[in-house]
Coordinates of C-alpha atoms and ligand atoms in Angstrom, one line a residue:
M1476 CA 0.1 0.1 0.1
N1477 CA 1.3 3.5 -0.7
A1478 CA 1.3 6.6 1.0
I1479 CA -2.1 7.5 -0.2
G1480 CA -3.2 4.3 0.9
S1481 CA -2.2 4.5 4.4
F1482 CA -3.3 7.7 4.8
V1483 CA -7.0 7.1 3.6
K1484 CA -6.9 3.8 5.7
T1485 CA -5.9 5.6 8.7
L1486 CA -8.6 8.5 8.4
A1487 CA -11.2 5.9 7.4
G1488 CA -11.1 3.7 10.4
F1489 CA -11.8 7.3 12.5
V1490 CA -14.2 9.0 10.7
D1491 CA -17.5 7.7 8.7
G1492 CA -18.4 10.0 5.7
L1493 CA -14.8 10.9 5.0
R1494 CA -14.0 13.5 2.7
F1495 CA -10.5 13.7 1.5
A1496 CA -8.9 15.7 -1.3
L1497 CA -6.2 14.9 -3.7
H1498 CA -4.0 17.1 -5.5
L1499 CA -3.4 15.9 -8.8
H1500 CA -1.6 17.3 -12.1
A1501 CA -3.7 17.1 -15.2
D1502 CA -1.5 14.3 -16.7
S1503 CA -1.0 12.6 -13.4
A1504 CA -1.7 9.2 -12.1
F1505 CA -1.4 7.5 -8.9
E1506 CA -1.5 3.8 -8.1
H1507 CA -4.2 1.5 -7.4
V1508 CA -4.1 1.2 -3.6
A1509 CA -5.7 -1.8 -2.3
D1510 CA -6.0 -3.3 1.5
H1511 CA -8.7 -5.9 1.3
R1512 CA -8.0 -6.8 5.1
A1513 CA -8.9 -3.3 5.7
G1514 CA -12.1 -3.5 3.5
M1515 CA -11.1 -0.9 1.4
A1516 CA -9.5 -0.1 -1.7
V1517 CA -9.2 3.0 -3.9
G1518 CA -7.4 3.8 -6.9
C1519 CA -6.9 6.5 -9.6
R1520 CA -5.3 5.2 -13.0
R1521 CA -6.1 7.3 -15.8
L1522 CA -7.7 10.7 -15.3
A1523 CA -8.8 11.0 -18.8
G1524 CA -11.0 7.8 -18.1
A1525 CA -11.8 6.3 -14.9
I1526 CA -10.5 7.8 -11.8
G1527 CA -11.6 5.5 -9.3
D1528 CA -11.9 1.7 -9.5
L1529 CA -13.1 0.5 -6.0
D1530 CA -12.6 -3.1 -5.7
N1531 CA -14.2 -3.8 -2.5
L1532 CA -17.7 -3.0 -1.3
S1533 CA -17.1 -2.2 2.1
L1534 CA -16.2 1.4 1.0
Q1535 CA -19.0 3.1 -1.1
F1536 CA -18.0 5.7 -3.4
S1537 CA -20.8 7.7 -2.7
A1538 CA -20.2 11.3 -4.5
V1539 CA -17.8 13.3 -6.2
Q1540 CA -18.5 17.1 -6.5
N1541 CA -19.9 18.3 -9.7
W1542 CA -18.2 21.2 -11.6
Q1543 CA -20.3 23.9 -9.7
S1544 CA -19.1 23.0 -6.4
M1545 CA -15.4 22.5 -7.6
R1546 CA -15.7 25.9 -8.4
E1547 CA -16.2 27.0 -4.7
Y1548 CA -12.7 25.6 -3.8
G1549 CA -11.4 27.8 -6.6
T1550 CA -10.0 24.7 -7.8
N1551 CA -9.6 24.3 -11.9
L1552 CA -11.8 20.7 -11.9
L1553 CA -13.4 18.7 -11.8
C1554 CA -16.7 17.0 -12.5
A1555 CA -17.3 13.6 -11.8
T1556 CA -20.3 11.5 -11.3
A1557 CA -20.7 8.0 -9.8
Q1558 CA -21.5 5.5 -12.1
N1559 CA -24.9 3.6 -11.7
H1560 CA -24.4 0.0 -11.2
G1561 CA -26.8 -1.8 -12.5
R1562 CA -27.4 -5.6 -12.4
S1563 CA -25.2 -6.5 -15.2
Q1564 CA -22.1 -4.8 -14.0
R1565 CA -19.3 -7.1 -12.3
R1566 CA -19.9 -6.9 -8.7
H1567 CA -16.4 -6.3 -8.1
S1568 CA -15.6 -3.3 -10.1
P1569 CA -17.6 -0.3 -9.3
S1570 CA -15.9 2.6 -10.8
I1571 CA -16.1 6.4 -10.9
H1572 CA -15.9 8.0 -14.1
I1573 CA -15.0 11.6 -15.0
S1574 CA -18.2 13.0 -16.8
P1575 CA -18.1 14.7 -18.8
P1576 CA -14.3 14.4 -20.1
I1577 CA -12.1 16.7 -18.6
D1578 CA -11.6 18.8 -22.0
D1579 CA -15.3 19.6 -21.9
I1580 CA -15.7 21.2 -18.4
S1581 CA -14.1 24.2 -18.1
P1582 CA -16.6 26.9 -18.0
K1583 CA -15.3 29.2 -21.4
G1584 CA -14.1 26.2 -23.0
T1585 CA -10.4 26.5 -21.9
T1586 CA -8.9 23.4 -21.2
P1587 CA -7.9 23.2 -17.7
K1588 CA -4.2 22.6 -16.6
G1589 CA -3.5 21.0 -13.6
P1590 CA -2.8 21.1 -10.5
F1591 CA -6.5 20.5 -9.2
T1592 CA -8.1 18.9 -7.0
V1593 CA -10.2 15.6 -6.7
F1594 CA -12.7 15.3 -3.8
L1595 CA -13.7 11.7 -2.6
L1596 CA -16.4 11.2 -0.5
Y1597 CA -16.4 8.0 1.0
H1598 CA -19.0 6.3 3.6
L1599 CA -18.5 3.1 5.5
N1600 CA -20.9 0.7 3.9
M1601 CA -23.5 -1.6 5.5
A1602 CA -22.7 -4.4 3.0
K1603 CA -19.6 -5.1 5.1
R1604 CA -21.2 -5.4 8.3
T1605 CA -24.0 -7.2 7.5
N1606 CA -22.1 -10.5 6.8
A1607 CA -20.4 -10.0 10.0
F1608 CA -23.6 -11.2 11.8
D1609 CA -25.9 -14.0 11.8
L1610 CA -28.7 -14.0 9.7
T1611 CA -31.8 -15.2 11.7
L1612 CA -34.7 -16.5 9.6
P1613 CA -38.3 -17.6 10.4
L1614 CA -38.1 -21.2 9.2
L1615 CA -41.6 -22.3 10.1
D1616 CA -43.1 -24.9 7.5
T1617 CA -41.4 -28.2 7.9
E1618 CA -43.9 -29.5 5.4
I1619 CA -42.0 -28.2 2.4
P1620 CA -38.6 -29.2 1.3
A1621 CA -35.8 -27.3 3.3
Y1622 CA -34.3 -25.2 0.2
R1623 CA -37.8 -24.1 -0.6
M1624 CA -38.4 -23.1 3.0
L1625 CA -35.1 -21.3 2.8
Y1626 CA -35.8 -19.6 -0.5
E1627 CA -39.2 -18.2 1.0
A1628 CA -37.8 -17.0 4.3
L1629 CA -35.2 -15.2 2.3
R1630 CA -37.5 -13.9 -0.2
A1631 CA -39.8 -12.5 2.4
E1632 CA -36.7 -10.8 4.2
I1633 CA -35.9 -9.1 0.9
L1634 CA -39.2 -8.0 0.0
D1635 CA -39.9 -6.6 3.6
G1636 CA -36.9 -4.7 3.1
R1637 CA -35.4 -6.3 6.0
L1638 CA -32.6 -7.4 3.8
G1639 CA -31.8 -4.1 1.9
P1640 CA -30.6 -3.7 -1.7
G1641 CA -26.9 -4.6 -1.8
A1642 CA -26.9 -6.2 1.5
R1643 CA -24.3 -9.3 1.7
L1644 CA -25.6 -12.7 2.6
P1645 CA -23.7 -14.9 5.0
A1646 CA -21.6 -17.4 3.4
T1647 CA -23.6 -20.7 2.4
R1648 CA -21.1 -22.6 4.7
D1649 CA -21.9 -20.4 7.8
L1650 CA -25.7 -20.7 7.0
A1651 CA -25.3 -24.5 6.5
R1652 CA -23.8 -24.7 10.0
Q1653 CA -26.2 -22.3 11.5
Y1654 CA -29.5 -24.2 10.3
Q1655 CA -27.9 -27.4 10.2
L1656 CA -28.8 -27.9 6.5
S1657 CA -26.7 -29.2 4.0
R1658 CA -24.5 -26.8 2.1
G1659 CA -26.0 -27.9 -1.2
T1660 CA -29.6 -27.1 0.3
I1661 CA -28.4 -23.4 0.8
V1662 CA -26.8 -23.4 -2.6
N1663 CA -30.3 -24.6 -4.1
A1664 CA -31.9 -21.7 -2.5
F1665 CA -29.2 -18.9 -3.6
E1666 CA -29.6 -20.2 -7.2
L1667 CA -33.4 -20.1 -7.2
L1668 CA -33.2 -16.6 -5.9
K1669 CA -30.5 -15.4 -8.2
S1670 CA -32.5 -17.0 -11.0
E1671 CA -35.4 -14.9 -10.3
G1672 CA -33.3 -11.5 -9.7
Y1673 CA -33.5 -11.5 -6.1
L1674 CA -29.9 -12.3 -5.6
E1675 CA -26.6 -11.5 -7.4
G1676 CA -22.7 -12.2 -7.2
S1677 CA -21.2 -15.7 -7.2
I1678 CA -20.4 -18.5 -4.8
G1679 CA -17.0 -17.7 -3.3
S1680 CA -17.0 -14.2 -3.9
G1681 CA -20.2 -13.0 -2.2
T1682 CA -24.0 -13.2 -2.6
Y1683 CA -25.5 -10.2 -2.5
V1684 CA -29.4 -8.6 -2.7
S1685 CA -29.8 -7.2 -6.0
K1686 CA -29.8 -3.5 -6.1
V1687 CA -32.6 -3.5 -8.5
L1688 CA -35.4 -6.1 -7.4
P1689 CA -37.5 -7.8 -9.9
D1690 CA -40.9 -6.5 -11.2
E1691 CA -42.6 -9.3 -9.3
S1692 CA -41.5 -7.6 -6.1
F1693 CA -43.7 -4.5 -7.1
H1694 CA -46.3 -6.2 -8.2
V1695 CA -46.6 -7.9 -4.8
K1696 CA -46.3 -4.8 -3.1
A1697 CA -49.0 -3.1 -5.3
E1698 CA -51.4 -5.9 -4.4
G1699 CA -51.3 -4.7 -1.1
D1700 CA -50.4 -8.3 0.5
R1701 CA -46.7 -7.6 1.4
H1702 CA -47.5 -6.6 5.1
P1703 CA -50.8 -8.3 6.0
E1704 CA -49.6 -8.1 9.4
I1705 CA -48.8 -4.5 9.5
E1706 CA -52.2 -3.3 7.9
R1707 CA -53.8 -5.1 10.7
R1708 CA -51.8 -3.8 13.4
P1709 CA -53.7 -1.7 16.1
R1710 CA -52.6 2.1 16.3
R1711 CA -49.9 2.2 18.6
R1712 CA -50.4 4.3 21.9
M1713 CA -47.2 6.3 22.5
S1714 CA -46.3 8.3 25.4
A1715 CA -46.8 12.2 25.7
Y1716 CA -43.1 12.6 25.4
A1717 CA -43.4 10.6 21.9
K1718 CA -46.0 12.8 20.7
R1719 CA -44.1 16.1 21.7
V1720 CA -40.5 14.8 20.4
H1721 CA -39.5 15.7 17.0
L1722 CA -36.6 15.1 14.9
F1723 CA -33.5 17.7 14.8
P1724 CA -32.0 17.5 11.3
S1725 CA -28.5 15.9 11.4
L1726 CA -25.7 17.8 9.8
E1727 CA -25.8 17.6 6.1
R1728 CA -22.9 15.6 5.1
R1729 CA -21.4 17.6 2.1
P1730 CA -18.3 19.9 1.6
S1731 CA -18.9 23.7 3.1
R1732 CA -19.2 26.4 0.7
A1733 CA -20.0 29.7 1.4
F1734 CA -21.6 30.7 4.1
R1735 CA -22.0 27.1 5.8
A1736 CA -22.7 28.0 9.4
N1737 CA -22.3 26.3 12.7
V1738 CA -19.5 23.9 11.7
P1739 CA -15.8 24.6 11.9
A1740 CA -13.2 24.1 9.5
L1741 CA -13.3 20.5 9.6
D1742 CA -10.8 19.9 6.8
L1743 CA -8.1 21.2 9.2
F1744 CA -8.6 18.9 11.8
P1745 CA -5.3 17.1 12.7
T1746 CA -6.8 13.4 11.8
G1747 CA -3.5 12.0 11.7
L1748 CA -2.4 13.2 14.9
W1749 CA -5.9 11.9 16.4
A1750 CA -5.2 8.7 14.7
Q1751 CA -1.8 8.4 16.4
I1752 CA -3.3 8.9 19.7
A1753 CA -6.1 6.6 19.1
A1754 CA -3.8 3.8 17.9
R1755 CA -1.6 4.3 21.1
R1756 CA -4.4 4.1 23.1
L1757 CA -5.6 0.8 21.6
R1758 CA -2.4 -0.6 21.9
Q1759 CA -1.9 0.1 25.4
V1760 CA -5.4 -0.6 26.3
S1761 CA -6.2 -1.7 29.8
T1762 CA -9.0 -4.0 30.8
N1763 CA -10.3 -1.1 32.6
L1764 CA -10.5 1.0 29.9
L1765 CA -12.8 -2.1 27.9
L1766 CA -14.7 -2.1 31.1
G1767 CA -16.6 1.2 31.6
C1768 CA -16.2 4.3 34.0
D1769 CA -18.0 6.5 36.2
P1770 CA -21.5 7.9 34.8
M1771 CA -19.7 11.2 35.2
G1772 CA -17.1 10.2 32.8
Y1773 CA -13.6 9.2 32.7
R1774 CA -11.7 10.8 35.5
P1775 CA -8.6 11.8 34.0
L1776 CA -10.9 13.4 31.4
R1777 CA -13.0 15.2 33.8
E1778 CA -9.8 16.6 35.5
A1779 CA -8.4 18.3 32.1
V1780 CA -11.7 19.9 31.8
A1781 CA -12.1 21.3 34.8
D1782 CA -8.5 22.7 34.4
Y1783 CA -9.9 23.7 31.1
V1784 CA -12.7 25.6 32.0
T1785 CA -11.4 27.3 35.3
T1786 CA -8.4 28.6 33.7
S1787 CA -10.0 29.6 30.1
R1788 CA -13.5 30.4 30.7
G1789 CA -13.3 31.5 34.5
V1790 CA -15.4 28.8 35.3
R1791 CA -15.6 28.0 39.6
C1792 CA -15.9 24.3 40.0
T1793 CA -14.1 20.9 41.3
T1794 CA -13.7 17.8 39.3
E1795 CA -16.7 16.1 40.9
Q1796 CA -19.0 18.5 39.5
I1797 CA -17.8 17.8 35.8
A1798 CA -20.1 15.2 34.0
I1799 CA -18.8 14.3 30.6
V1800 CA -21.8 14.3 28.1
S1801 CA -22.4 13.6 24.4
G1802 CA -22.1 17.3 23.7
V1803 CA -24.6 20.5 24.8
Q1804 CA -27.5 18.6 23.3
E1805 CA -27.1 15.7 25.8
A1806 CA -26.8 18.2 28.7
L1807 CA -29.9 20.1 27.8
D1808 CA -31.9 16.9 27.7
L1809 CA -30.5 15.5 31.1
T1810 CA -31.1 18.9 32.6
A1811 CA -34.7 19.2 31.3
R1812 CA -36.0 15.9 32.4
L1813 CA -34.4 16.4 35.8
V1814 CA -35.4 19.9 36.6
L1815 CA -38.7 20.3 34.5
N1816 CA -42.2 18.8 34.5
P1817 CA -44.6 19.5 31.9
G1818 CA -45.9 22.9 32.1
D1819 CA -42.8 24.3 33.6
R1820 CA -41.8 27.6 32.3
V1821 CA -38.3 28.1 30.7
C1822 CA -37.2 31.4 29.6
M1823 CA -34.7 31.3 26.3
E1824 CA -33.4 34.1 24.1
N1825 CA -35.5 35.2 20.9
P1826 CA -33.9 34.5 18.5
G1827 CA -32.7 31.4 19.9
Y1828 CA -31.1 27.9 19.6
V1829 CA -34.0 26.0 18.2
G1830 CA -32.2 22.8 19.6
A1831 CA -32.7 23.9 23.2
A1832 CA -36.4 24.7 22.9
M1833 CA -37.1 21.5 21.0
V1834 CA -35.7 19.5 24.2
F1835 CA -37.7 22.1 26.5
E1836 CA -40.7 21.3 24.1
S1837 CA -40.2 17.4 24.3
I1838 CA -40.7 17.5 28.1
G1839 CA -43.7 19.6 28.0
A1840 CA -42.2 22.7 29.3
K1841 CA -43.8 26.3 28.3
I1842 CA -41.4 28.6 26.7
S1843 CA -40.8 32.1 27.0
A1844 CA -39.0 34.0 24.4
L1845 CA -37.1 36.8 25.4
A1846 CA -36.0 39.3 23.0
V1847 CA -32.2 40.2 22.7
D1848 CA -30.9 43.7 22.3
H1849 CA -27.3 44.9 22.2
E1850 CA -26.8 43.9 25.9
G1851 CA -28.2 40.5 25.3
M1852 CA -31.4 38.7 26.8
E1853 CA -33.8 41.1 28.0
L1854 CA -34.7 40.3 31.6
R1855 CA -38.2 42.1 32.4
A1856 CA -39.6 40.5 35.7
S1857 CA -42.7 40.1 33.5
G1858 CA -40.8 37.9 31.0
L1859 CA -38.8 35.9 34.2
R1860 CA -41.7 35.6 36.1
G1861 CA -42.5 31.9 37.0
A1862 CA -39.6 30.5 35.2
R1863 CA -38.0 27.2 36.6
L1864 CA -35.1 27.6 34.3
V1865 CA -33.3 30.4 31.7
Y1866 CA -31.1 29.0 29.1
V1867 CA -28.8 31.4 27.8
T1868 CA -25.6 31.7 25.7
P1869 CA -23.9 34.9 27.3
G1870 CA -20.7 34.4 25.9
H1871 CA -21.8 34.7 22.4
Q1872 CA -25.3 34.8 21.9
F1873 CA -26.9 32.3 19.4
P1874 CA -27.3 33.4 16.7
L1875 CA -26.7 37.0 17.0
G1876 CA -23.3 37.0 18.4
I1877 CA -23.5 39.5 21.3
S1878 CA -22.3 38.9 24.6
M1879 CA -24.4 39.8 27.5
S1880 CA -23.5 43.0 29.4
L1881 CA -22.2 42.8 32.8
P1882 CA -25.5 44.5 34.6
R1883 CA -27.5 42.1 32.7
R1884 CA -25.3 39.0 34.1
L1885 CA -26.0 40.4 37.7
Q1886 CA -29.6 40.9 37.1
L1887 CA -29.9 37.2 35.9
L1888 CA -28.1 35.8 38.9
E1889 CA -30.0 38.0 41.3
W1890 CA -33.3 36.6 39.8
A1891 CA -31.7 33.0 40.3
R1892 CA -31.0 33.6 43.7
K1893 CA -34.5 35.5 44.6
S1894 CA -36.6 32.8 42.8
G1895 CA -34.4 29.4 43.2
G1896 CA -34.8 28.9 39.4
L1897 CA -31.6 27.6 37.5
I1898 CA -29.9 29.1 34.7
F1899 CA -28.3 26.7 31.7
E1900 CA -25.3 28.7 30.3
D1901 CA -24.7 27.3 27.0
D1902 CA -21.0 28.2 25.9
Y1903 CA -21.0 26.5 22.8
D1904 CA -18.2 28.3 20.9
S1905 CA -17.2 31.1 23.1
E1906 CA -13.5 29.7 22.4
Y1907 CA -13.5 31.8 19.6
R1908 CA -12.9 35.4 20.0
Y1909 CA -11.0 37.6 17.7
S1910 CA -10.8 41.3 19.3
G1911 CA -11.4 42.8 22.3
R1912 CA -11.0 40.9 26.0
P1913 CA -12.1 37.2 26.6
V1914 CA -15.7 37.3 28.1
P1915 CA -15.3 34.7 31.0
A1916 CA -18.3 32.6 31.7
L1917 CA -21.2 33.5 33.8
Q1918 CA -20.9 30.6 36.0
G1919 CA -17.7 32.2 37.5
L1920 CA -19.9 35.0 38.7
D1921 CA -22.5 32.7 40.4
R1922 CA -22.2 32.2 44.3
N1923 CA -25.3 30.5 44.8
G1924 CA -25.0 27.3 42.7
S1925 CA -27.8 28.2 40.4
M1926 CA -25.6 27.7 37.2
L1927 CA -25.4 24.5 34.9
F1928 CA -22.4 25.5 32.3
A1929 CA -22.3 23.4 29.2
G1930 CA -19.5 23.2 26.7
S1931 CA -18.7 21.3 23.8
F1932 CA -15.9 19.6 21.6
S1933 CA -18.3 19.6 18.5
K1934 CA -17.2 23.2 17.4
V1935 CA -13.5 23.0 18.7
L1936 CA -12.3 19.3 17.4
F1937 CA -15.3 18.2 15.1
P1938 CA -19.0 17.4 15.5
S1939 CA -19.4 13.7 15.4
L1940 CA -16.9 13.1 18.2
R1941 CA -20.1 13.6 20.2
L1942 CA -18.6 14.7 23.7
G1943 CA -19.0 17.4 25.7
Y1944 CA -19.0 18.7 29.4
L1945 CA -21.7 19.9 32.0
V1946 CA -20.6 21.7 34.9
I1947 CA -23.4 20.8 37.6
P1948 CA -24.1 22.6 40.8
Q1949 CA -23.0 20.6 43.7
D1950 CA -26.3 19.6 45.0
L1951 CA -27.4 18.2 42.0
V1952 CA -24.4 16.1 41.0
D1953 CA -26.2 12.9 42.0
Y1954 CA -28.9 13.2 40.2
F1955 CA -27.3 13.7 37.0
A1956 CA -25.1 10.8 37.7
A1957 CA -28.3 8.5 38.2
A1958 CA -29.8 9.7 35.1
K1959 CA -26.7 9.1 33.3
S1960 CA -26.3 5.6 34.8
I1961 CA -29.7 4.3 33.3
T1962 CA -29.4 5.8 29.8
T1963 CA -26.1 6.0 28.2
R1964 CA -24.3 4.8 31.4
H1965 CA -21.3 7.0 30.7
A1966 CA -19.8 8.3 27.3
Q1967 CA -17.9 6.1 25.1
L1968 CA -14.6 5.6 27.1
L1969 CA -11.9 5.2 24.4
D1970 CA -13.2 8.5 22.6
Q1971 CA -12.6 10.1 26.5
A1972 CA -9.2 8.7 26.9
V1973 CA -8.3 9.8 23.3
L1974 CA -9.7 13.1 23.9
C1975 CA -8.0 13.3 27.3
D1976 CA -4.4 12.4 25.9
F1977 CA -5.3 15.2 23.1
I1978 CA -6.0 17.8 25.7
T1979 CA -3.2 17.1 28.4
E1980 CA -0.6 16.3 25.5
G1981 CA -0.9 20.2 24.4
H1982 CA -2.8 19.6 21.1
F1983 CA -5.9 21.0 22.2
G1984 CA -4.6 24.3 22.9
R1985 CA -2.4 24.3 19.8
H1986 CA -5.4 23.6 17.6
L1987 CA -7.3 26.1 19.2
R1988 CA -4.9 28.9 18.4
R1989 CA -4.2 27.9 15.0
M1990 CA -7.9 27.6 14.3
R1991 CA -8.4 31.2 16.0
G1992 CA -5.7 32.6 13.5
V1993 CA -7.3 30.8 10.5
Y1994 CA -11.0 31.9 11.6
A1995 CA -9.9 35.6 12.2
E1996 CA -8.4 35.6 8.8
R1997 CA -11.6 34.2 7.4
L1998 CA -13.7 36.6 9.4
S1999 CA -11.6 39.5 7.9
A2000 CA -12.0 38.3 4.3
L2001 CA -15.5 38.3 4.9
L2002 CA -15.8 41.8 6.3
Q2003 CA -13.8 43.4 3.8
S2004 CA -15.3 41.6 0.8
A2005 CA -18.6 42.5 2.2
R2006 CA -17.9 46.3 2.6
E2007 CA -16.8 46.3 -0.9
K2008 CA -19.9 44.5 -2.1
L2009 CA -22.5 44.3 0.0
A2010 CA -22.7 47.8 1.1
G2011 CA -26.2 49.0 0.9
W2012 CA -27.6 45.5 1.0
L2013 CA -26.4 43.9 4.0
D2014 CA -24.8 45.2 6.9
I2015 CA -22.7 42.4 8.7
S2016 CA -22.4 42.7 12.4
D2017 CA -19.5 43.8 14.2
V2018 CA -19.3 41.3 16.7
E2019 CA -15.9 39.3 16.3
A2020 CA -16.4 36.2 17.5
G2021 CA -17.3 32.4 17.0
L2022 CA -18.0 30.3 13.8
Q2023 CA -20.5 32.6 12.1
T2024 CA -22.0 36.2 12.1
V2025 CA -25.2 37.9 11.0
G2026 CA -25.8 40.6 8.6
W2027 CA -28.8 42.6 8.6
L2028 CA -30.8 43.0 5.3
R2029 CA -32.1 46.4 3.8
R2030 CA -34.0 47.7 1.3
G2031 CA -37.0 45.7 2.4
I2032 CA -35.7 42.5 1.2
T2033 CA -36.9 39.4 3.3
D2034 CA -34.5 36.9 4.8
E2035 CA -36.7 33.9 3.2
S2036 CA -36.4 35.1 -0.3
A2037 CA -32.8 36.3 0.1
A2038 CA -31.7 33.0 1.3
R2039 CA -33.5 31.5 -1.8
A2040 CA -31.9 33.8 -4.0
A2041 CA -28.5 33.0 -2.8
A2042 CA -29.1 29.0 -2.9
A2043 CA -29.9 29.5 -6.6
R2044 CA -26.4 31.1 -6.7
N2045 CA -24.8 28.0 -4.6
V2046 CA -24.6 30.2 -1.4
D2047 CA -26.0 28.8 2.0
V2048 CA -27.3 31.5 4.3
I2049 CA -29.9 30.9 6.9
P2050 CA -32.8 33.4 7.6
L2051 CA -32.9 34.5 11.3
S2052 CA -36.6 34.0 11.0
R2053 CA -35.7 30.4 11.7
Y2054 CA -34.5 30.9 14.8
T2055 CA -36.9 33.4 16.1
R2056 CA -40.4 32.8 17.5
G2057 CA -43.3 34.7 16.5
R2058 CA -42.3 37.9 14.0
A2059 CA -38.6 38.9 13.7
A2060 CA -38.0 42.2 14.6
R2061 CA -35.4 42.6 11.8
E2062 CA -34.6 40.6 8.8
G2063 CA -31.3 39.2 8.8
L2064 CA -29.0 36.3 7.6
Q2065 CA -26.8 34.1 9.5
L2066 CA -23.5 33.4 7.5
G2067 CA -20.9 30.9 8.6
F2068 CA -17.5 31.7 7.6
A2069 CA -15.1 29.2 9.8
A2070 CA -15.6 26.4 7.6
V2071 CA -15.0 28.7 4.1
D2072 CA -11.7 29.3 3.0
P2073 CA -11.1 32.9 2.0
R2074 CA -11.3 32.4 -2.0
E2075 CA -14.7 30.7 -1.4
I2076 CA -15.9 33.7 0.9
Q2077 CA -14.8 36.1 -1.9
R2078 CA -16.9 34.2 -4.3
G2079 CA -20.0 33.6 -1.7
V2080 CA -20.0 37.7 -1.2
K2081 CA -19.9 38.3 -5.2
E2082 CA -22.7 35.9 -5.6
L2083 CA -24.7 37.0 -2.5
A2084 CA -24.5 40.5 -3.7
Q2085 CA -26.2 39.3 -7.1
A2086 CA -28.6 37.4 -5.1
L2087 CA -29.8 40.4 -3.2
K2088 CA -30.2 42.6 -6.1
A2089 CA -32.1 40.0 -7.6
A2090 CA -34.3 39.5 -4.5
G2091 CA -34.5 43.2 -4.1
S2092 CA -35.9 43.7 -7.5
G2093 CA -38.6 40.9 -6.9
S2094 CA -39.6 42.4 -3.5
Ligands
LIG500 C1 -26.2 27.3 20.3 C2 -25.8 25.9 20.3 N1 -26.0 25.2 21.4 C3 -25.6 23.7 21.6 C4 -25.2 22.6 20.5 C5 -25.3 21.4 20.2 O1 -24.1 21.3 20.5 P1 -23.5 19.7 20.7 O2 -23.0 19.3 19.3 O3 -22.3 19.9 21.5 O4 -24.5 18.7 20.9 C6 -25.3 23.9 19.1 C7 -25.0 22.8 17.7 O5 -24.9 23.5 16.9 C8 -25.2 25.1 19.0 O6 -25.3 25.9 18.0

């Protein structure tokens, strides 16, 4: 395996949905890389023809950018599409083709010269996993021959979708052993299913459920006799919680373009270093690390976090108060379940973080949405009356970016002291401040144990890590520990150990400093470019912190129409009305800059200016 192969292999071990870029020259080719033990292969041979041959299905080549999005990266190429694998194709040679040919895809008819970038997006595929498990089939009818019984059972699994297209079946030898049948019986059943188009592949190299099922399956579906048992099923009685809980959309898995918000620059994360630390941890793993830990988390990581939040964020706490959670979201969920009952009142900022509102509503809490002004959340007595909990983002208000003034902070703490209410401080991205003095946590000012303080590694490292922390008032620690112990038991221990090393060996601080520099540069590119091209259309906020900023729309343009016009030009902006309960006081857009490189920022600003002109003329 060559260097690219080992790089890919290392990364793929840690990141599902991995995207990476290969920098190539127009006439360059690199060797075929394969590692079947690792279950992956990638190869680029002829750039004018097939650029990738994946000869192992455990990695699925799911997408390559089109020309449009390639331009966002300021690169010269490339347009490629995953070839649609029909049943006629050889199972083991899916390939990616450049389409259209290189010479045709330059926008103005010029032949692009290298260097250029090919973006490959990989997902670890389910197919590899399915054959690692026993396949449990309901083999009931002993009146019919065994091969027929197996055939019926497998066919039903396929038609009911329990065995999805592309799923790999267990080896005939394993099935024979599992069901105590002869291998010949299994082969006969497989052959029959193959002849009818349900399965494909060959004995010895793997048998798979066909990607395209025979017409008969659709016929069966249309007749309505596929799920007789489902149709007769009585309506389920669900809990009140089930009726209130809604799906929070997961992060879209696509490369960042201007102005994707709420994500860090994932392409700059030191994956190789992380891989080294993880590999070392795994090599030296102790049985304790395989066994589990306290519900509150891995003690050395809790110590490292306590160190970090006290030093860098001005939090006052002991290690005992730190719970390692799966991000701020879990901290919110635990808090809501432990301190709120249906009907309780929760105050939050308006506009504010929708993910928090969804948690509170799932519990049946009533939300009071308090307006935000230049000092942060407005704290009128009428707004706070009867509240059990206040959720707030004082360091860098989400989404407006304002940091809460000292008088407001003191006023909020005074409310908590007098009312016995709690304050949840969401410190989701306060590490990033590019000008002015650092803003310490509100928690640090509290002397009454009224504060829950939550932070996350999603924005500082990467979101799929799903690790964060919650600093809990001393008298509530046992409740949180108990709730954790009967739900997740504890956060993933190996990930906690890797993160702990990453922090204690100084990599975390270094990464943070480096990213601060990168993001500051990106923000200044946005501000400068916006001054030149968006003046009179969009006023960018002067808050210099976080991963995103806001722009206030002028000339009567609505944020939804601006977002639509921007999307038509491959620019993402989020209308602030999506974070607002009731009518928004002002029309504005959220613009992310951290995950967008300066060239892409410039393209984004140019396109956004055109988009706003178009939206303005239509309004
Ligand atoms: C304001 C705010 N709080 C909390 C979260 C959730 O963070 P985590 O990934 O740690 O659950 C997000 C995620 O985007 C956020 O924007």
